[in-house]
């Protein structure tokens, strides 16, 4: 195909976008609405995943030690736990540190509850805080730590806690949210493709007479298709660029509001991290939907 022919197809496709007026507006609007909803749910899934990952990473195993455990025994336990392949980090928290942390957690409102406790009356035991490589292995690792009591005659471990029950529910919820989110995004993507296809099909139906005449005078199928490819691509490009602009502007405003609200314990995923990928995805999808819709819609009329 020569450059002049390609330029002719581009001019014709561009003219078609403006020539069809409200039909083109309807197509662009359909793309904007569909891709905007898709973009919102992509960002929603990314933020839910980030929140779920943060929640997973906060799950820790607390290994409380008996009061008769000396430094030598504690170090042996520390080494045994750290040697487990599922464990990433083991931190010793002394009784004094534990009491201090507990006071900070309770704040001023719970200050009276701990009044009178000192080094001698501190009820909080020495603790080995265990972090794991994969959060879903927490119950398994906790069980392995409990079994260490059988290794030593004095049973140095008092209790092992990791939020039993709550942790399993958290993992189930985060998995469900991820799966539902991805399924929903995939469904919206398919819905957008069919919606745009039908919109462009209406445009082509309005011009079926023109297509028939072109076939009668000897135009090839590809010659007829190219302007529609260009038209679909331009509609998809315009719609997706508008979508990206509106979506990113709105998301940035929301991120600023969330960041300024000190009562919220989380922040939204930054567009610096995912903006380029989402922008490329939406623009590419807009182009693909436009071209695909044109291809599917015009195929039946090339038999005229």
CSV table of C-alpha atoms in Angstrom, one decimal:
chain,number,residue,atom,x,y,z
A,1,UNK,CA,0.0,0.0,0.0
A,2,UNK,CA,1.4,3.4,-1.1
A,3,UNK,CA,1.8,6.3,1.3
A,4,UNK,CA,-0.8,8.3,-0.7
A,5,UNK,CA,-3.3,5.5,-0.4
A,6,UNK,CA,-2.7,5.3,3.3
A,7,UNK,CA,-3.1,9.0,3.6
A,8,UNK,CA,-6.3,8.9,1.7
A,9,UNK,CA,-7.7,6.2,4.1
A,10,UNK,CA,-6.7,8.4,7.0
A,11,UNK,CA,-8.4,11.4,5.6
A,12,UNK,CA,-11.5,9.4,4.8
A,13,UNK,CA,-11.6,7.9,8.3
A,14,UNK,CA,-11.1,11.3,9.9
A,15,UNK,CA,-13.9,12.8,7.8
A,16,UNK,CA,-16.2,9.9,8.7
A,17,UNK,CA,-15.7,10.7,12.4
A,18,UNK,CA,-16.9,14.3,11.9
A,19,UNK,CA,-19.4,13.5,9.1
A,20,UNK,CA,-21.3,11.1,11.4
A,21,UNK,CA,-21.7,13.7,14.0
A,22,UNK,CA,-23.9,12.4,16.8
A,23,UNK,CA,-23.2,8.8,15.9
A,24,UNK,CA,-19.5,9.4,16.5
A,25,UNK,CA,-20.3,11.3,19.7
A,26,UNK,CA,-22.3,8.3,20.9
A,27,UNK,CA,-19.4,5.9,20.0
A,28,UNK,CA,-16.9,8.1,21.9
A,29,UNK,CA,-19.3,8.4,24.8
A,30,UNK,CA,-19.7,4.7,25.0
A,31,UNK,CA,-16.0,4.2,25.0
A,32,UNK,CA,-15.5,6.9,27.7
A,33,UNK,CA,-18.2,5.4,30.0
A,34,UNK,CA,-17.0,1.8,29.5
A,35,UNK,CA,-13.3,2.5,29.9
A,36,UNK,CA,-13.9,4.8,32.8
A,37,UNK,CA,-15.8,2.1,34.7
A,38,UNK,CA,-13.1,-0.3,33.7
A,39,UNK,CA,-10.4,2.1,34.9
A,40,UNK,CA,-12.2,2.7,38.2
A,41,UNK,CA,-12.4,-1.0,38.9
A,42,UNK,CA,-8.8,-1.6,37.9
A,43,UNK,CA,-7.7,1.1,40.4
A,44,UNK,CA,-10.1,-0.3,43.0
A,45,UNK,CA,-8.6,-3.8,42.5
A,46,UNK,CA,-5.1,-2.4,42.8
A,47,UNK,CA,-5.9,-0.6,46.0
A,48,UNK,CA,-7.7,-3.6,47.5
A,49,UNK,CA,-4.7,-5.8,46.6
A,50,UNK,CA,-2.3,-3.2,48.2
A,51,UNK,CA,-4.5,-3.1,51.3
A,52,UNK,CA,-4.7,-6.9,51.4
A,53,UNK,CA,-1.0,-7.2,51.1
A,54,UNK,CA,-0.5,-4.7,53.9
A,55,UNK,CA,-2.9,-6.6,56.1
A,56,UNK,CA,-1.2,-9.8,55.2
A,57,UNK,CA,2.2,-8.4,56.1
A,58,UNK,CA,1.0,-7.2,59.5
A,59,UNK,CA,0.1,-10.8,60.5
A,60,UNK,CA,2.8,-11.8,63.0
A,61,UNK,CA,3.3,-14.7,65.3
A,62,UNK,CA,3.8,-13.9,69.0
A,63,UNK,CA,5.7,-16.6,70.8
A,64,UNK,CA,5.4,-15.9,74.6
A,65,UNK,CA,8.1,-17.4,76.8
A,66,UNK,CA,7.8,-18.9,80.3
A,67,UNK,CA,9.3,-16.8,83.1
A,68,UNK,CA,12.0,-19.4,83.8
A,69,UNK,CA,13.6,-19.1,80.4
A,70,UNK,CA,17.1,-17.7,80.6
A,71,UNK,CA,19.1,-15.9,77.9
A,72,UNK,CA,20.8,-19.1,76.8
A,73,UNK,CA,17.5,-21.0,76.3
A,74,UNK,CA,15.9,-17.9,74.6
A,75,UNK,CA,18.8,-17.7,72.1
A,76,UNK,CA,18.4,-21.4,71.3
A,77,UNK,CA,14.7,-20.9,70.6
A,78,UNK,CA,15.5,-17.8,68.6
A,79,UNK,CA,17.9,-19.8,66.4
A,80,UNK,CA,15.5,-22.7,66.0
A,81,UNK,CA,12.7,-20.5,64.8
A,82,UNK,CA,15.0,-18.4,62.6
A,83,UNK,CA,16.2,-21.6,60.9
A,84,UNK,CA,12.7,-22.4,59.6
A,85,UNK,CA,12.6,-21.8,55.9
A,86,UNK,CA,9.2,-20.1,56.1
A,87,UNK,CA,10.5,-17.5,58.6
A,88,UNK,CA,11.9,-14.2,57.4
A,89,UNK,CA,12.6,-12.4,60.8
A,90,UNK,CA,12.6,-13.1,64.5
A,91,UNK,CA,12.6,-10.2,67.0
A,92,UNK,CA,13.0,-10.4,70.7
A,93,UNK,CA,10.8,-8.2,72.7
A,94,UNK,CA,11.6,-8.0,76.4
A,95,UNK,CA,9.0,-7.7,79.2
A,96,UNK,CA,9.9,-4.1,79.7
A,97,UNK,CA,9.5,-3.3,75.9
A,98,UNK,CA,6.3,-5.2,75.8
A,99,UNK,CA,4.8,-3.2,78.7
A,100,UNK,CA,5.9,0.0,77.1
A,101,UNK,CA,4.4,-0.9,73.7
A,102,UNK,CA,1.1,-1.9,75.4
A,103,UNK,CA,1.0,1.4,77.2
A,104,UNK,CA,1.4,3.2,73.9
A,105,UNK,CA,-1.3,1.1,72.3
A,106,UNK,CA,-3.8,1.9,75.1
A,107,UNK,CA,-3.0,5.6,75.0
A,108,UNK,CA,-4.3,8.1,77.6
A,109,UNK,CA,-7.6,6.4,77.9
A,110,UNK,CA,-6.1,3.1,79.1
A,111,UNK,CA,-3.4,4.6,81.2
A,112,UNK,CA,-5.1,3.8,84.5
A,113,UNK,CA,-5.4,0.1,83.6
A,114,UNK,CA,-1.6,-0.3,83.8
A,115,UNK,CA,-1.0,2.0,86.7
A,116,UNK,CA,1.1,0.3,89.4
A,117,UNK,CA,2.9,-2.2,87.1
A,118,UNK,CA,6.7,-2.0,87.1
A,119,UNK,CA,9.6,-4.2,86.4
A,120,UNK,CA,8.8,-6.5,89.2
A,121,UNK,CA,5.0,-6.8,88.7
A,122,UNK,CA,5.0,-6.7,84.9
A,123,UNK,CA,2.5,-9.3,83.7
A,124,UNK,CA,3.7,-9.3,80.1
A,125,UNK,CA,6.2,-12.2,79.3
A,126,UNK,CA,9.2,-12.0,77.1
A,127,UNK,CA,8.2,-12.5,73.5
A,128,UNK,CA,9.7,-13.7,70.2
A,129,UNK,CA,7.9,-11.9,67.4
A,130,UNK,CA,8.0,-13.9,64.2
A,131,UNK,CA,7.5,-12.7,60.7
A,132,UNK,CA,7.1,-15.1,57.8
A,133,UNK,CA,7.9,-15.0,54.1
A,134,UNK,CA,4.4,-16.0,52.9
A,135,UNK,CA,1.6,-14.8,55.2
A,136,UNK,CA,-0.6,-17.8,54.3
A,137,UNK,CA,1.9,-20.1,56.1
A,138,UNK,CA,1.3,-18.4,59.5
A,139,UNK,CA,-0.8,-21.2,61.0
A,140,UNK,CA,1.7,-23.8,59.8
A,141,UNK,CA,4.6,-22.0,61.2
A,142,UNK,CA,2.8,-21.4,64.5
A,143,UNK,CA,2.2,-25.1,64.8
A,144,UNK,CA,5.9,-25.8,64.1
A,145,UNK,CA,6.9,-23.3,66.8
A,146,UNK,CA,4.6,-25.0,69.3
A,147,UNK,CA,6.2,-28.3,68.6
A,148,UNK,CA,9.6,-26.9,69.8
A,149,UNK,CA,8.3,-27.4,73.3
A,150,UNK,CA,8.8,-31.2,72.8
A,151,UNK,CA,12.5,-30.5,72.0
A,152,UNK,CA,13.2,-29.1,75.5
A,153,UNK,CA,12.3,-30.7,78.8
A,154,UNK,CA,11.3,-27.5,80.5
A,155,UNK,CA,8.8,-26.5,77.8
A,156,UNK,CA,10.1,-22.9,77.4
A,157,UNK,CA,7.2,-21.7,75.3
A,158,UNK,CA,4.1,-20.5,77.2
A,159,UNK,CA,1.8,-19.7,74.3
A,160,UNK,CA,1.9,-19.1,70.6
A,161,UNK,CA,-0.6,-16.5,69.2
A,162,UNK,CA,-1.2,-15.1,65.8
A,163,UNK,CA,-4.9,-14.2,65.8
A,164,UNK,CA,-6.3,-17.7,65.3
A,165,UNK,CA,-9.5,-17.6,63.4
A,166,UNK,CA,-9.3,-14.0,62.5
A,167,UNK,CA,-6.2,-14.5,60.4
A,168,UNK,CA,-7.8,-17.4,58.4
A,169,UNK,CA,-10.9,-15.2,57.8
A,170,UNK,CA,-8.7,-12.3,56.6
A,171,UNK,CA,-6.9,-14.5,54.1
A,172,UNK,CA,-10.2,-15.9,52.8
A,173,UNK,CA,-11.6,-12.3,52.4
A,174,UNK,CA,-8.5,-11.0,50.7
A,175,UNK,CA,-8.5,-13.9,48.2
A,176,UNK,CA,-12.2,-13.5,47.5
A,177,UNK,CA,-11.8,-9.7,46.9
A,178,UNK,CA,-8.9,-10.3,44.5
A,179,UNK,CA,-10.8,-13.0,42.6
A,180,UNK,CA,-14.0,-11.1,42.4
A,181,UNK,CA,-12.2,-7.9,41.5
A,182,UNK,CA,-10.3,-9.5,38.6
A,183,UNK,CA,-13.5,-11.3,37.3
A,184,UNK,CA,-15.4,-8.0,37.5
A,185,UNK,CA,-12.8,-6.2,35.5
A,186,UNK,CA,-12.7,-8.9,32.9
A,187,UNK,CA,-16.5,-8.8,32.6
A,188,UNK,CA,-16.5,-5.0,32.2
A,189,UNK,CA,-13.8,-5.3,29.5
A,190,UNK,CA,-16.0,-7.7,27.5
A,191,UNK,CA,-19.1,-5.5,28.0
A,192,UNK,CA,-17.2,-2.5,26.7
A,193,UNK,CA,-16.1,-4.4,23.6
A,194,UNK,CA,-19.6,-5.5,22.7
A,195,UNK,CA,-21.1,-2.1,23.5
A,196,UNK,CA,-18.6,-0.3,21.2
A,197,UNK,CA,-19.1,-2.9,18.5
A,198,UNK,CA,-22.8,-2.4,18.5
A,199,UNK,CA,-22.4,1.4,18.4
A,200,UNK,CA,-20.1,1.3,15.4
A,201,UNK,CA,-22.4,-1.3,13.8
A,202,UNK,CA,-25.2,1.2,13.9
A,203,UNK,CA,-22.9,3.7,12.2
A,204,UNK,CA,-22.1,1.3,9.5
A,205,UNK,CA,-25.8,0.3,9.1
A,206,UNK,CA,-26.5,4.0,8.3
A,207,UNK,CA,-23.9,3.8,5.5
A,208,UNK,CA,-24.7,0.4,4.0
A,209,UNK,CA,-25.8,2.0,0.8
A,210,UNK,CA,-22.4,3.7,0.4
A,211,UNK,CA,-20.6,0.4,1.0
A,212,UNK,CA,-22.8,-1.4,-1.5
A,213,UNK,CA,-22.0,1.2,-4.2
A,214,UNK,CA,-18.3,1.0,-3.5
A,215,UNK,CA,-18.5,-2.8,-4.0
A,216,UNK,CA,-20.4,-2.4,-7.3
A,217,UNK,CA,-17.7,-0.1,-8.8
A,218,UNK,CA,-15.0,-2.7,-8.0
A,219,UNK,CA,-13.6,-1.6,-4.7
A,220,UNK,CA,-11.7,-4.4,-2.8
A,221,UNK,CA,-12.7,-5.5,0.6
A,222,UNK,CA,-9.5,-4.1,2.1
A,223,UNK,CA,-10.0,-0.8,0.4
A,224,UNK,CA,-13.4,-0.5,2.0
A,225,UNK,CA,-12.2,-1.6,5.4
A,226,UNK,CA,-9.3,0.7,5.9
A,227,UNK,CA,-11.3,4.0,6.4
A,228,UNK,CA,-13.4,2.2,8.9
A,229,UNK,CA,-10.3,0.9,10.6
A,230,UNK,CA,-9.1,4.4,10.8
A,231,UNK,CA,-12.5,5.7,12.0
A,232,UNK,CA,-12.7,3.1,14.7
A,233,UNK,CA,-9.1,3.7,15.8
A,234,UNK,CA,-9.7,7.4,16.0
A,235,UNK,CA,-13.0,7.0,18.0
A,236,UNK,CA,-11.2,4.6,20.3
A,237,UNK,CA,-8.2,6.9,20.7
A,238,UNK,CA,-10.3,10.0,21.4
A,239,UNK,CA,-12.5,8.1,23.9
A,240,UNK,CA,-9.6,6.5,25.7
A,241,UNK,CA,-7.6,9.7,26.0
A,242,UNK,CA,-10.6,11.5,27.4
A,243,UNK,CA,-11.1,8.6,29.8
A,244,UNK,CA,-7.4,8.6,31.0
A,245,UNK,CA,-7.5,12.4,31.6
A,246,UNK,CA,-10.8,12.4,33.6
A,247,UNK,CA,-9.9,9.2,35.5
A,248,UNK,CA,-6.4,10.4,36.5
A,249,UNK,CA,-7.6,13.9,37.5
A,250,UNK,CA,-10.3,12.5,39.6
A,251,UNK,CA,-8.1,9.8,41.2
A,252,UNK,CA,-5.4,12.4,42.0
A,253,UNK,CA,-8.0,14.6,43.8
A,254,UNK,CA,-9.2,11.6,45.7
A,255,UNK,CA,-5.6,10.6,46.7
A,256,UNK,CA,-4.9,14.1,47.9
A,257,UNK,CA,-8.0,14.1,50.1
A,258,UNK,CA,-7.2,10.7,51.5
A,259,UNK,CA,-3.6,11.7,52.2
A,260,UNK,CA,-4.7,14.9,54.0
A,261,UNK,CA,-7.2,13.0,56.2
A,262,UNK,CA,-5.0,11.9,59.2
A,263,UNK,CA,-7.8,9.7,60.6
A,264,UNK,CA,-7.4,7.2,57.7
A,265,UNK,CA,-4.7,4.5,58.2
A,266,UNK,CA,-4.1,3.9,54.6
A,267,UNK,CA,-3.1,5.7,51.4
A,268,UNK,CA,-4.1,5.1,47.8
A,269,UNK,CA,-1.7,3.5,45.4
A,270,UNK,CA,0.2,6.3,43.7
A,271,UNK,CA,-0.3,7.0,40.0
A,272,UNK,CA,3.5,7.3,39.8
A,273,UNK,CA,3.6,3.6,40.3
A,274,UNK,CA,0.8,2.4,38.1
A,275,UNK,CA,-0.3,5.5,36.0
A,276,UNK,CA,1.8,4.7,32.9
A,277,UNK,CA,0.7,1.1,32.8
A,278,UNK,CA,-3.0,1.9,33.2
A,279,UNK,CA,-2.8,4.7,30.7
A,280,UNK,CA,-1.2,2.5,28.1
A,281,UNK,CA,-3.7,-0.3,28.8
A,282,UNK,CA,-6.8,1.9,28.5
A,283,UNK,CA,-5.5,3.7,25.3
A,284,UNK,CA,-4.5,0.4,23.8
A,285,UNK,CA,-7.8,-1.1,24.7
A,286,UNK,CA,-9.7,1.9,23.3
A,287,UNK,CA,-7.8,1.5,20.0
A,288,UNK,CA,-8.4,-2.3,20.0
A,289,UNK,CA,-12.1,-1.9,20.7
A,290,UNK,CA,-12.6,0.7,18.0
A,291,UNK,CA,-10.8,-1.4,15.3
A,292,UNK,CA,-12.3,-4.6,16.4
A,293,UNK,CA,-15.8,-3.1,16.4
A,294,UNK,CA,-15.3,-1.8,12.9
A,295,UNK,CA,-14.0,-5.1,11.7
A,296,UNK,CA,-16.8,-7.2,13.1
A,297,UNK,CA,-19.5,-4.7,12.1
A,298,UNK,CA,-18.4,-4.3,8.4
A,299,UNK,CA,-17.7,-7.9,7.6
A,300,UNK,CA,-21.3,-8.8,6.8
A,301,UNK,CA,-21.6,-5.8,4.4
A,302,UNK,CA,-18.6,-6.8,2.3
A,303,UNK,CA,-20.8,-9.5,0.7
A,304,UNK,CA,-23.0,-7.0,-1.1
